[in-house]
Amino acid sequence: MQKIKNLAFLLMFSLLLFSCGEYQKVLNKGTTEEQYKMAVKMYESNKYGKALRLFEKITPAYRGKPQMERISFMISQSNFNEKNYSISGYYFDRFAKNYPKSSKKEEAAFLSAYSYKLASPVFSLDPTDTNKALESFQSFINTYPDSDKIPEANKHYKELRYKLEKKYFEIAKTYYRTADYDLRNYKAAIQAFDNLLSDFLGSEFKEEALYYRLKAAHDFVLKSFDRRKPERIKDAIEAYEKLKRNFPESQFMEDANLMLATLEKEKVRIDALVAKQKEYENSKKK
């Protein structure tokens, strides 16, 4: 029994060596046709890395020929299966554009978007691939409204949008949290929250963003010189009214009401100072 196992192992090892030797021979010295056949063989055997090396060699020779459509799709799929997602996203997109009559055009368009989604990093990192994925899924949804992939595309789009919203929400909060060390970050936080609310209508972070927008404006008032306060008080009160209008039962209303009281008290003080200043200036004219 052991002898049979040993023979079977030796046979498999020999076949593996032969297979590797055959691949290297075709890769290095084979004709273009032989390399094409070997590339397809590697692809169909799920050896995508080896297939890609051969596809890279034969692409110039097949460019413009009928086989190129099949090669292009296999290159895209091979990169996808090798988890080269940014690259597969690019190649699937090119395939869909270069072969508009292909039966695989819809599949390629979906896989391009999905590739970019898989390449998309955690929300705190560079959102380039996230943006590409969002654009690609939106394009797919618009182009193939009757596709059976639409529910999945919508699901991916929603997840990506949430990731992007969270990124910009956290950026705005970071500006606010660091404003004690750099007062310019109050203005940056206010602008960042405004951008989030205008760019992502119906955002899941809307209530919290409106609250922090008010908080940033309120704190900015308290840290400002008196001559800067009238306009900033007005802005902060408008932020309060917007929060209350959109979320009258907000979990943040108790704190928001306290901030409003502070702002109104400060407004009374500043208005009195302004009135006194005007009275003084008028007396000087007389």
Short mmCIF file of C-alpha atoms in Angstrom, two decimals, residues 29-141:
data_model
loop_
_atom_site.label_atom_id
_atom_site.label_comp_id
_atom_site.label_asym_id
_atom_site.label_seq_id
_atom_site.Cartn_x
_atom_site.Cartn_y
_atom_site.Cartn_z
CA LYS A 29 10.54 30.35 -26.50
CA GLY A 30 7.02 29.49 -27.66
CA THR A 31 5.33 31.00 -30.69
CA THR A 32 2.62 33.61 -30.17
CA GLU A 33 -0.05 30.98 -30.88
CA GLU A 34 1.50 28.54 -28.41
CA GLN A 35 1.67 31.27 -25.78
CA TYR A 36 -1.97 32.15 -26.41
CA LYS A 37 -3.05 28.51 -25.96
CA MET A 38 -0.93 28.16 -22.84
CA ALA A 39 -2.36 31.41 -21.42
CA VAL A 40 -5.89 30.11 -21.91
CA LYS A 41 -4.89 26.78 -20.35
CA MET A 42 -3.43 28.54 -17.30
CA TYR A 43 -6.52 30.74 -17.03
CA GLU A 44 -8.88 27.79 -17.18
CA SER A 45 -6.73 26.00 -14.58
CA ASN A 46 -7.13 28.99 -12.23
CA LYS A 47 -3.41 29.81 -12.48
CA TYR A 48 -4.09 33.46 -13.07
CA GLY A 49 -0.65 34.83 -12.24
CA LYS A 50 0.94 32.61 -14.88
CA ALA A 51 -1.81 33.45 -17.34
CA LEU A 52 -1.18 37.16 -16.87
CA ARG A 53 2.53 36.79 -17.68
CA LEU A 54 1.62 35.17 -20.99
CA PHE A 55 -1.18 37.62 -21.78
CA GLU A 56 1.27 40.46 -21.24
CA LYS A 57 3.59 38.94 -23.86
CA ILE A 58 0.98 38.24 -26.52
CA THR A 59 -1.20 41.37 -26.23
CA PRO A 60 0.81 43.44 -28.77
CA ALA A 61 0.52 40.66 -31.37
CA TYR A 62 -3.25 40.25 -30.96
CA ARG A 63 -4.18 43.91 -30.68
CA GLY A 64 -6.89 44.68 -33.25
CA LYS A 65 -7.61 40.99 -33.89
CA PRO A 66 -10.84 39.09 -32.99
CA GLN A 67 -9.10 37.18 -30.17
CA MET A 68 -8.34 40.43 -28.38
CA GLU A 69 -11.86 40.71 -26.97
CA ARG A 70 -11.50 37.36 -25.20
CA ILE A 71 -7.95 38.16 -24.09
CA SER A 72 -9.04 41.52 -22.65
CA PHE A 73 -11.76 39.92 -20.58
CA MET A 74 -9.44 37.18 -19.31
CA ILE A 75 -6.83 39.78 -18.34
CA SER A 76 -9.48 41.69 -16.40
CA GLN A 77 -10.80 38.55 -14.71
CA SER A 78 -7.29 37.28 -13.92
CA ASN A 79 -6.40 40.52 -12.17
CA PHE A 80 -9.67 40.35 -10.25
CA ASN A 81 -8.99 36.79 -9.13
CA GLU A 82 -5.45 37.76 -8.15
CA LYS A 83 -6.98 40.54 -6.02
CA ASN A 84 -5.38 43.28 -8.09
CA TYR A 85 -8.64 45.18 -7.69
CA SER A 86 -7.62 48.67 -8.84
CA ILE A 87 -6.10 47.15 -11.96
CA SER A 88 -9.07 44.87 -12.67
CA GLY A 89 -11.40 47.86 -12.20
CA TYR A 90 -9.47 49.74 -14.85
CA TYR A 91 -9.36 46.79 -17.29
CA PHE A 92 -13.04 45.86 -16.89
CA ASP A 93 -13.95 49.51 -17.54
CA ARG A 94 -11.77 49.55 -20.66
CA PHE A 95 -13.34 46.30 -21.86
CA ALA A 96 -16.88 47.70 -21.51
CA LYS A 97 -15.89 50.82 -23.48
CA ASN A 98 -13.80 49.05 -26.15
CA TYR A 99 -16.35 46.29 -26.86
CA PRO A 100 -19.79 47.94 -26.68
CA LYS A 101 -21.43 45.04 -28.57
CA SER A 102 -19.90 42.30 -26.42
CA SER A 103 -22.23 39.92 -24.59
CA LYS A 104 -19.98 40.46 -21.55
CA LYS A 105 -20.25 44.25 -21.54
CA GLU A 106 -22.79 44.40 -18.70
CA GLU A 107 -20.82 41.92 -16.60
CA ALA A 108 -17.62 43.89 -17.19
CA ALA A 109 -19.30 47.18 -16.20
CA PHE A 110 -20.53 45.66 -12.95
CA LEU A 111 -17.20 44.00 -12.16
CA SER A 112 -15.37 47.26 -12.82
CA ALA A 113 -17.45 49.00 -10.15
CA TYR A 114 -17.18 46.04 -7.79
CA SER A 115 -13.40 45.91 -8.27
CA TYR A 116 -13.07 49.54 -7.26
CA LYS A 117 -15.25 48.86 -4.23
CA LEU A 118 -12.99 45.99 -3.15
CA ALA A 119 -9.98 48.26 -3.69
CA SER A 120 -11.62 50.97 -1.60
CA PRO A 121 -9.75 51.29 1.72
CA VAL A 122 -11.13 52.01 5.18
CA PHE A 123 -12.95 55.35 5.39
CA SER A 124 -9.97 57.18 6.92
CA LEU A 125 -7.67 56.65 3.91
CA ASP A 126 -7.45 58.07 0.39
CA PRO A 127 -10.98 57.93 -1.12
CA THR A 128 -9.87 57.74 -4.79
CA ASP A 129 -11.05 54.17 -5.35
CA THR A 130 -14.18 54.82 -3.28
CA ASN A 131 -15.10 57.70 -5.59
CA LYS A 132 -14.37 55.61 -8.67
CA ALA A 133 -16.58 52.82 -7.31
CA LEU A 134 -19.43 55.24 -6.60
CA GLU A 135 -19.21 56.73 -10.09
CA SER A 136 -19.00 53.28 -11.68
CA PHE A 137 -21.98 51.88 -9.77
CA GLN A 138 -24.03 55.00 -10.57
CA SER A 139 -23.12 54.61 -14.25
CA PHE A 140 -24.07 50.91 -14.14
CA ILE A 141 -27.43 51.69 -12.49
#
